[in-house]
Amino acid sequence: MTGADFFDLSALNADRLERRTADQLADGFRDLKALQHPETADRYRAEAGYFFNFMRRFGADPAACTQPHVLRYLDYLASPTHPQHPGDCWDECRHLPYAPSSRQHRLDVLRAFYEYAIANGLGLSANPCAGLSVPVPAVEAIDHLDEWEAHDLWNGAREHSYRDGALVALLLGCGMRKEEARLVRIENLGKNGYGPTLRFWRVKRRFWQTINLPSPSAAAIHLQAGDRAEGALLPSPRWTVTEAGIREKAHLSDAGIDDILNRISHYTGVRPGKFPSHLGRKTSITMSRTIPGLPLEVTMTFYGHATLKDHQRYDAFARDTFKEPIYNPAQGRDFWHLAA
Ligand SMILES: [Zn+2]
């Protein structure tokens, strides 16, 4: 027996040829796109590559793609967890699940690619993406605490300790991100014509912002500050030395905040063990958008949203979900009327 008989080299070569052909077509597709939209051409090429990877992981050939392959890919993009697939996870797995608009965009790119590929000699009888579309829900759902969960969280945390009450005040009352809440400093508490204020660092667009504190949250935050005039509002047990050479308790880490939230979730019974730090912010923004007559710009500024589009998502969801205003217990009933 010769080596050539034992190893089926013809199959290997055919396989190589197929792969090169699909990849070459995708390169050609990118070059064509680059003539019109140079900035998106590489993205289109990457999209085709992701799909090829997906096909090959399951032993399928991108050059012999059929509609069921595309449907399976769309399912994969929508799945909240990694479905069983052979081999290591690839880049796309880290971003699951993709929003409907993103899945539709990917489908559009694939459809355009196969249109190009068929016109350039790929032996498919029909575009595998023909007639497919991603169902887009009227309003994208936003995970939020309901009114009772919000009350249980707020009351339970304040009952437990000043520190936990202050943390919930920052996340639920002020809608802060955990990276913002952990950096809050006592010397940045203040006052203006409307009442108590807080100056803090916005991590997303990196700037100092001063907000008016809702009075229930202000009370919880000041209880935690006590008679201290400066330093971390939420100190960790660790000591540190500031740039000015002052020895003080360090700020909590992101993991420290997560750890405290996990404990709060257990003793209050609100989403025990499953309380992402962003849930407070999402709840706070959603509830604010149920208050009638409150201009979009007011809450957009308060919550530090960079774009109106981000903020409109919450507004659309709140209007679609709630028929009556929902008052955030960490803000009270009058907060928005005073600030607006
Ligand atoms: Zn995976």
CSV table of C-alpha atoms and ligand atoms in Angstrom, one decimal:
chain,number,residue,atom,x,y,z
A,1,MET,CA,0.0,0.0,0.0
A,2,THR,CA,1.4,3.4,-0.9
A,3,GLY,CA,1.0,6.5,1.1
A,4,ALA,CA,-1.1,8.1,-1.5
A,5,ASP,CA,-3.7,5.2,-1.2
A,6,PHE,CA,-3.7,5.3,2.5
A,7,PHE,CA,-4.3,9.0,2.8
A,8,ASP,CA,-7.0,10.1,0.5
A,9,LEU,CA,-5.1,13.1,-0.9
A,10,SER,CA,-7.8,13.8,-3.5
A,11,ALA,CA,-10.3,14.5,-0.8
A,12,LEU,CA,-7.8,16.6,1.1
A,13,ASN,CA,-7.1,18.7,-2.0
A,14,ALA,CA,-10.7,19.1,-2.9
A,15,ASP,CA,-11.4,20.3,0.7
A,16,ARG,CA,-8.5,22.8,0.4
A,17,LEU,CA,-9.7,24.1,-2.9
A,18,GLU,CA,-13.3,24.6,-1.5
A,19,ARG,CA,-12.0,26.5,1.5
A,20,ARG,CA,-9.8,28.7,-0.6
A,21,THR,CA,-12.6,29.4,-3.0
A,22,ALA,CA,-15.0,30.5,-0.3
A,23,ASP,CA,-12.3,32.6,1.4
A,24,GLN,CA,-11.2,34.1,-1.9
A,25,LEU,CA,-14.7,35.0,-2.8
A,26,ALA,CA,-15.1,36.8,0.6
A,27,ASP,CA,-11.8,38.7,-0.1
A,28,GLY,CA,-13.2,39.7,-3.5
A,29,PHE,CA,-16.5,40.8,-1.8
A,30,ARG,CA,-14.4,42.9,0.6
A,31,ASP,CA,-12.5,44.5,-2.2
A,32,LEU,CA,-15.7,45.4,-4.0
A,33,LYS,CA,-17.2,46.9,-0.9
A,34,ALA,CA,-14.0,48.9,-0.3
A,35,LEU,CA,-14.7,50.8,-3.5
A,36,GLN,CA,-17.9,52.2,-2.0
A,37,HIS,CA,-17.4,52.0,1.8
A,38,PRO,CA,-13.7,51.5,2.7
A,39,GLU,CA,-14.4,51.9,6.4
A,40,THR,CA,-16.9,49.0,6.5
A,41,ALA,CA,-15.3,46.7,4.0
A,42,ASP,CA,-13.1,44.9,6.6
A,43,ARG,CA,-16.2,44.5,8.8
A,44,TYR,CA,-18.0,42.8,6.0
A,45,ARG,CA,-15.1,40.5,5.5
A,46,ALA,CA,-15.0,39.7,9.2
A,47,GLU,CA,-18.7,38.9,9.1
A,48,ALA,CA,-18.2,36.4,6.3
A,49,GLY,CA,-15.3,35.0,8.2
A,50,TYR,CA,-17.3,34.5,11.4
A,51,PHE,CA,-19.9,32.6,9.5
A,52,PHE,CA,-17.3,30.4,7.7
A,53,ASN,CA,-15.8,29.6,11.2
A,54,PHE,CA,-19.3,28.7,12.5
A,55,MET,CA,-19.9,26.4,9.5
A,56,ARG,CA,-16.5,24.7,9.7
A,57,ARG,CA,-16.8,24.1,13.5
A,58,PHE,CA,-19.8,21.9,12.6
A,59,GLY,CA,-18.1,20.3,9.7
A,60,ALA,CA,-20.1,22.1,7.1
A,61,ASP,CA,-18.7,23.8,4.0
A,62,PRO,CA,-19.4,27.5,3.5
A,63,ALA,CA,-19.3,27.0,-0.3
A,64,ALA,CA,-22.2,24.6,0.0
A,65,CYS,CA,-24.3,26.7,2.3
A,66,THR,CA,-28.0,26.1,2.6
A,67,GLN,CA,-30.9,27.9,4.3
A,68,PRO,CA,-30.8,25.6,7.4
A,69,HIS,CA,-27.2,26.5,8.0
A,70,VAL,CA,-28.1,30.2,8.0
A,71,LEU,CA,-31.1,29.6,10.3
A,72,ARG,CA,-28.8,27.6,12.7
A,73,TYR,CA,-26.3,30.5,12.7
A,74,LEU,CA,-29.1,33.0,13.5
A,75,ASP,CA,-30.2,30.8,16.4
A,76,TYR,CA,-26.7,30.7,17.7
A,77,LEU,CA,-26.4,34.5,17.5
A,78,ALA,CA,-29.6,34.8,19.6
A,79,SER,CA,-28.8,32.2,22.2
A,80,PRO,CA,-28.0,33.6,25.7
A,81,THR,CA,-25.4,30.9,26.4
A,82,HIS,CA,-22.9,29.0,24.3
A,83,PRO,CA,-24.6,26.1,22.6
A,84,GLN,CA,-22.7,22.9,22.4
A,85,HIS,CA,-20.2,23.3,19.7
A,86,PRO,CA,-16.9,21.5,19.0
A,87,GLY,CA,-13.6,23.1,19.8
A,88,ASP,CA,-12.7,26.2,21.8
A,89,CYS,CA,-14.9,29.2,22.0
A,90,TRP,CA,-14.2,31.9,19.5
A,91,ASP,CA,-14.5,35.6,19.6
A,92,GLU,CA,-18.2,35.8,18.7
A,93,CYS,CA,-19.2,33.5,21.7
A,94,ARG,CA,-18.1,36.2,24.1
A,95,HIS,CA,-20.8,38.6,22.8
A,96,LEU,CA,-23.8,36.3,22.9
A,97,PRO,CA,-26.7,37.0,22.7
A,98,TYR,CA,-26.8,39.5,19.9
A,99,ALA,CA,-29.6,42.1,19.7
A,100,PRO,CA,-32.2,41.6,17.0
A,101,SER,CA,-30.9,44.6,15.0
A,102,SER,CA,-27.4,43.2,15.1
A,103,ARG,CA,-28.6,39.8,13.9
A,104,GLN,CA,-30.5,41.4,11.1
A,105,HIS,CA,-27.4,43.3,10.0
A,106,ARG,CA,-25.3,40.1,10.0
A,107,LEU,CA,-28.0,38.4,7.9
A,108,ASP,CA,-28.0,41.3,5.4
A,109,VAL,CA,-24.2,41.1,5.1
A,110,LEU,CA,-24.3,37.3,4.4
A,111,ARG,CA,-27.1,37.8,1.9
A,112,ALA,CA,-25.1,40.4,0.0
A,113,PHE,CA,-22.0,38.1,0.2
A,114,TYR,CA,-23.8,35.1,-1.3
A,115,GLU,CA,-25.3,37.2,-4.0
A,116,TYR,CA,-21.8,38.3,-4.9
A,117,ALA,CA,-20.4,34.8,-4.6
A,118,ILE,CA,-23.1,33.2,-6.8
A,119,ALA,CA,-22.6,35.9,-9.5
A,120,ASN,CA,-18.9,35.1,-9.3
A,121,GLY,CA,-19.1,31.4,-9.9
A,122,LEU,CA,-20.1,29.8,-6.6
A,123,GLY,CA,-22.2,26.7,-7.4
A,124,LEU,CA,-25.3,27.4,-5.4
A,125,SER,CA,-28.8,27.2,-6.9
A,126,ALA,CA,-30.2,29.8,-4.6
A,127,ASN,CA,-29.0,32.4,-2.1
A,128,PRO,CA,-29.2,30.6,1.3
A,129,CYS,CA,-30.3,33.9,2.9
A,130,ALA,CA,-33.1,34.6,0.4
A,131,GLY,CA,-36.5,35.2,2.1
A,132,LEU,CA,-35.1,35.2,5.7
A,133,SER,CA,-35.4,38.0,8.2
A,134,VAL,CA,-35.0,38.4,11.9
A,135,PRO,CA,-38.2,39.1,13.9
A,136,VAL,CA,-37.6,42.3,15.7
A,137,PRO,CA,-39.8,42.8,18.8
A,138,ALA,CA,-41.6,46.1,18.9
A,139,VAL,CA,-39.8,47.2,22.0
A,140,GLU,CA,-36.6,45.7,23.3
A,141,ALA,CA,-37.1,44.5,26.9
A,142,ILE,CA,-35.0,45.9,29.7
A,143,ASP,CA,-34.4,43.9,32.8
A,144,HIS,CA,-35.5,45.9,35.9
A,145,LEU,CA,-36.7,45.4,39.4
A,146,ASP,CA,-40.5,45.7,39.9
A,147,GLU,CA,-41.9,48.1,42.4
A,148,TRP,CA,-42.0,45.5,45.3
A,149,GLU,CA,-38.5,44.3,44.6
A,150,ALA,CA,-37.2,47.9,44.6
A,151,HIS,CA,-38.9,48.5,48.0
A,152,ASP,CA,-37.6,45.3,49.5
A,153,LEU,CA,-34.1,46.1,48.3
A,154,TRP,CA,-34.1,49.7,49.5
A,155,ASN,CA,-35.7,49.0,52.9
A,156,GLY,CA,-33.7,45.8,53.6
A,157,ALA,CA,-30.4,47.4,52.7
A,158,ARG,CA,-31.0,50.5,54.9
A,159,GLU,CA,-32.1,48.3,57.8
A,160,HIS,CA,-29.0,46.2,57.5
A,161,SER,CA,-26.3,48.8,57.6
A,162,TYR,CA,-25.5,52.5,56.6
A,163,ARG,CA,-23.0,51.2,54.1
A,164,ASP,CA,-25.5,48.9,52.3
A,165,GLY,CA,-28.2,51.7,52.3
A,166,ALA,CA,-25.7,54.2,50.8
A,167,LEU,CA,-24.7,51.7,48.1
A,168,VAL,CA,-28.3,51.1,47.1
A,169,ALA,CA,-28.9,54.8,47.2
A,170,LEU,CA,-26.1,55.4,44.7
A,171,LEU,CA,-27.2,52.5,42.3
A,172,LEU,CA,-30.9,52.6,42.6
A,173,GLY,CA,-31.5,56.2,43.7
A,174,CYS,CA,-28.9,57.9,41.5
A,175,GLY,CA,-28.6,55.2,38.8
A,176,MET,CA,-24.8,55.1,39.0
A,177,ARG,CA,-22.7,52.5,37.5
A,178,LYS,CA,-20.7,50.5,40.1
A,179,GLU,CA,-17.4,51.9,38.8
A,180,GLU,CA,-18.9,55.4,39.6
A,181,ALA,CA,-20.4,54.4,43.0
A,182,ARG,CA,-17.2,52.9,44.3
A,183,LEU,CA,-15.3,56.2,43.7
A,184,VAL,CA,-17.7,58.5,45.5
A,185,ARG,CA,-16.0,60.7,48.0
A,186,ILE,CA,-17.4,62.5,51.0
A,187,GLU,CA,-15.8,65.9,50.3
A,188,ASN,CA,-17.8,65.9,47.0
A,189,LEU,CA,-21.1,66.0,48.8
A,190,GLY,CA,-22.6,69.5,48.7
A,191,LYS,CA,-25.7,71.7,48.4
A,192,ASN,CA,-27.4,74.0,46.0
A,193,GLY,CA,-30.7,75.9,45.7
A,194,TYR,CA,-32.6,72.6,45.2
A,195,GLY,CA,-31.0,70.7,48.0
A,196,PRO,CA,-28.2,68.2,48.6
A,197,THR,CA,-25.8,67.5,45.7
A,198,LEU,CA,-23.1,65.1,44.8
A,199,ARG,CA,-20.1,65.6,42.4
A,200,PHE,CA,-18.7,62.4,41.0
A,201,TRP,CA,-16.7,61.0,38.1
A,202,ARG,CA,-18.5,59.7,35.1
A,203,VAL,CA,-16.5,56.7,33.9
A,204,LYS,CA,-18.1,56.4,30.4
A,205,ARG,CA,-17.3,59.8,28.9
A,206,ARG,CA,-14.9,60.7,31.7
A,207,PHE,CA,-16.0,64.0,33.2
A,208,TRP,CA,-17.1,65.4,36.6
A,209,GLN,CA,-20.8,65.7,37.0
A,210,THR,CA,-22.8,67.3,39.8
A,211,ILE,CA,-26.3,65.9,40.4
A,212,ASN,CA,-29.0,66.8,42.9
A,213,LEU,CA,-29.5,63.9,45.2
A,214,PRO,CA,-33.1,62.6,45.7
A,215,SER,CA,-33.8,63.2,49.4
A,216,PRO,CA,-34.3,59.6,50.5
A,217,SER,CA,-30.9,58.7,48.9
A,218,ALA,CA,-29.3,61.9,50.3
A,219,ALA,CA,-30.3,60.8,53.8
A,220,ALA,CA,-28.9,57.3,53.4
A,221,ILE,CA,-25.6,58.6,51.9
A,222,HIS,CA,-25.2,61.2,54.7
A,223,LEU,CA,-25.8,58.5,57.4
A,224,GLN,CA,-23.0,56.5,55.9
A,225,ALA,CA,-20.7,59.6,55.7
A,226,GLY,CA,-21.4,60.3,59.4
A,227,ASP,CA,-19.1,62.9,60.8
A,228,ARG,CA,-16.3,62.2,58.3
A,229,ALA,CA,-15.4,65.2,56.2
A,230,GLU,CA,-13.5,63.4,53.5
A,231,GLY,CA,-12.4,60.0,52.1
A,232,ALA,CA,-14.2,57.2,50.3
A,233,LEU,CA,-17.9,57.0,51.0
A,234,LEU,CA,-17.7,53.2,50.6
A,235,PRO,CA,-14.3,52.3,52.1
A,236,SER,CA,-12.7,48.9,51.9
A,237,PRO,CA,-10.8,47.5,54.9
A,238,ARG,CA,-7.6,48.2,53.1
A,239,TRP,CA,-5.5,51.4,53.8
A,240,THR,CA,-3.9,53.5,51.1
A,241,VAL,CA,-1.9,56.7,50.8
A,242,THR,CA,-3.4,59.5,48.6
A,243,GLU,CA,-1.5,61.6,46.1
A,244,ALA,CA,-1.5,64.3,48.7
A,245,GLY,CA,0.3,61.9,51.1
A,246,ILE,CA,-2.7,61.3,53.3
A,247,ARG,CA,-3.3,57.9,54.7
A,248,GLU,CA,-6.9,56.8,54.4
A,249,LYS,CA,-9.1,53.7,53.7
A,250,ALA,CA,-9.1,52.7,50.1
A,251,HIS,CA,-12.2,52.7,47.9
A,252,LEU,CA,-13.9,49.4,47.4
A,253,SER,CA,-13.0,47.5,44.2
A,254,ASP,CA,-15.5,46.5,41.5
A,255,ALA,CA,-15.4,43.0,43.0
A,256,GLY,CA,-16.0,44.4,46.4
A,257,ILE,CA,-19.2,46.1,45.2
A,258,ASP,CA,-20.3,42.9,43.5
A,259,ASP,CA,-19.7,41.0,46.7
A,260,ILE,CA,-21.7,43.4,48.9
A,261,LEU,CA,-24.6,43.4,46.3
A,262,ASN,CA,-24.5,39.6,46.4
A,263,ARG,CA,-25.0,39.6,50.1
A,264,ILE,CA,-27.7,42.3,50.0
A,265,SER,CA,-29.6,40.1,47.4
A,266,HIS,CA,-29.5,37.2,49.8
A,267,TYR,CA,-30.6,38.9,53.0
A,268,THR,CA,-33.3,40.9,51.2
A,269,GLY,CA,-34.4,38.0,49.0
A,270,VAL,CA,-34.4,40.2,45.9
A,271,ARG,CA,-32.9,38.2,43.0
A,272,PRO,CA,-30.7,36.2,45.5
A,273,GLY,CA,-27.3,35.4,44.0
A,274,LYS,CA,-28.3,36.9,40.7
A,275,PHE,CA,-28.1,40.6,41.1
A,276,PRO,CA,-25.9,42.3,38.5
A,277,SER,CA,-24.7,45.7,39.6
A,278,HIS,CA,-26.3,47.3,36.5
A,279,LEU,CA,-29.8,46.2,37.6
A,280,GLY,CA,-30.1,49.2,40.0
A,281,ARG,CA,-29.2,51.6,37.2
A,282,LYS,CA,-31.6,50.0,34.7
A,283,THR,CA,-34.4,50.0,37.2
A,284,SER,CA,-33.7,53.7,38.1
A,285,ILE,CA,-33.8,54.9,34.5
A,286,THR,CA,-36.8,52.8,33.6
A,287,MET,CA,-38.8,54.0,36.6
A,288,SER,CA,-37.9,57.7,35.9
A,289,ARG,CA,-39.3,57.3,32.4
A,290,THR,CA,-42.7,56.4,33.7
A,291,ILE,CA,-43.1,59.8,35.4
A,292,PRO,CA,-45.5,61.9,33.2
A,293,GLY,CA,-44.4,65.1,31.7
A,294,LEU,CA,-40.7,64.6,32.4
A,295,PRO,CA,-38.6,65.8,29.5
A,296,LEU,CA,-36.2,63.2,28.0
A,297,GLU,CA,-33.3,65.6,28.3
A,298,VAL,CA,-33.7,65.9,32.1
A,299,THR,CA,-33.3,62.2,32.8
A,300,MET,CA,-30.8,61.8,30.0
A,301,THR,CA,-28.5,64.3,31.7
A,302,PHE,CA,-29.1,63.0,35.2
A,303,TYR,CA,-28.2,59.4,34.2
A,304,GLY,CA,-25.2,60.5,32.0
A,305,HIS,CA,-26.3,58.9,28.8
A,306,ALA,CA,-24.0,59.8,25.9
A,307,THR,CA,-26.7,59.5,23.2
A,308,LEU,CA,-30.4,60.1,22.9
A,309,LYS,CA,-30.7,56.7,21.3
A,310,ASP,CA,-29.5,54.9,24.5
A,311,HIS,CA,-32.0,56.9,26.5
A,312,GLN,CA,-34.9,56.5,24.1
A,313,ARG,CA,-34.6,52.7,24.5
A,314,TYR,CA,-35.6,53.1,28.1
A,315,ASP,CA,-38.3,55.6,27.3
A,316,ALA,CA,-39.9,53.3,24.7
A,317,PHE,CA,-39.7,50.3,27.1
A,318,ALA,CA,-41.2,52.2,30.0
A,319,ARG,CA,-44.1,53.6,28.0
A,320,ASP,CA,-44.8,50.2,26.5
A,321,THR,CA,-44.6,48.4,29.9
A,322,PHE,CA,-46.2,50.7,32.5
A,323,LYS,CA,-49.6,52.4,32.3
A,324,GLU,CA,-49.1,54.2,35.7
A,325,PRO,CA,-46.1,56.1,37.0
A,326,ILE,CA,-43.8,54.0,39.1
A,327,TYR,CA,-42.1,56.0,41.9
A,328,ASN,CA,-38.6,54.9,42.8
A,329,PRO,CA,-38.5,54.4,46.6
A,330,ALA,CA,-34.9,55.7,46.7
A,331,GLN,CA,-36.0,58.9,44.9
A,332,GLY,CA,-39.4,59.7,46.5
A,333,ARG,CA,-42.5,61.1,44.7
A,334,ASP,CA,-41.4,64.7,44.3
A,335,PHE,CA,-37.8,64.5,43.2
A,336,TRP,CA,-38.3,64.9,39.4
A,337,HIS,CA,-40.7,67.8,39.9
A,338,LEU,CA,-38.2,69.7,41.9
A,339,ALA,CA,-35.3,69.1,39.6
A,340,ALA,CA,-37.2,69.6,36.4
B,1,ZN,ZN,-18.7,29.3,22.7
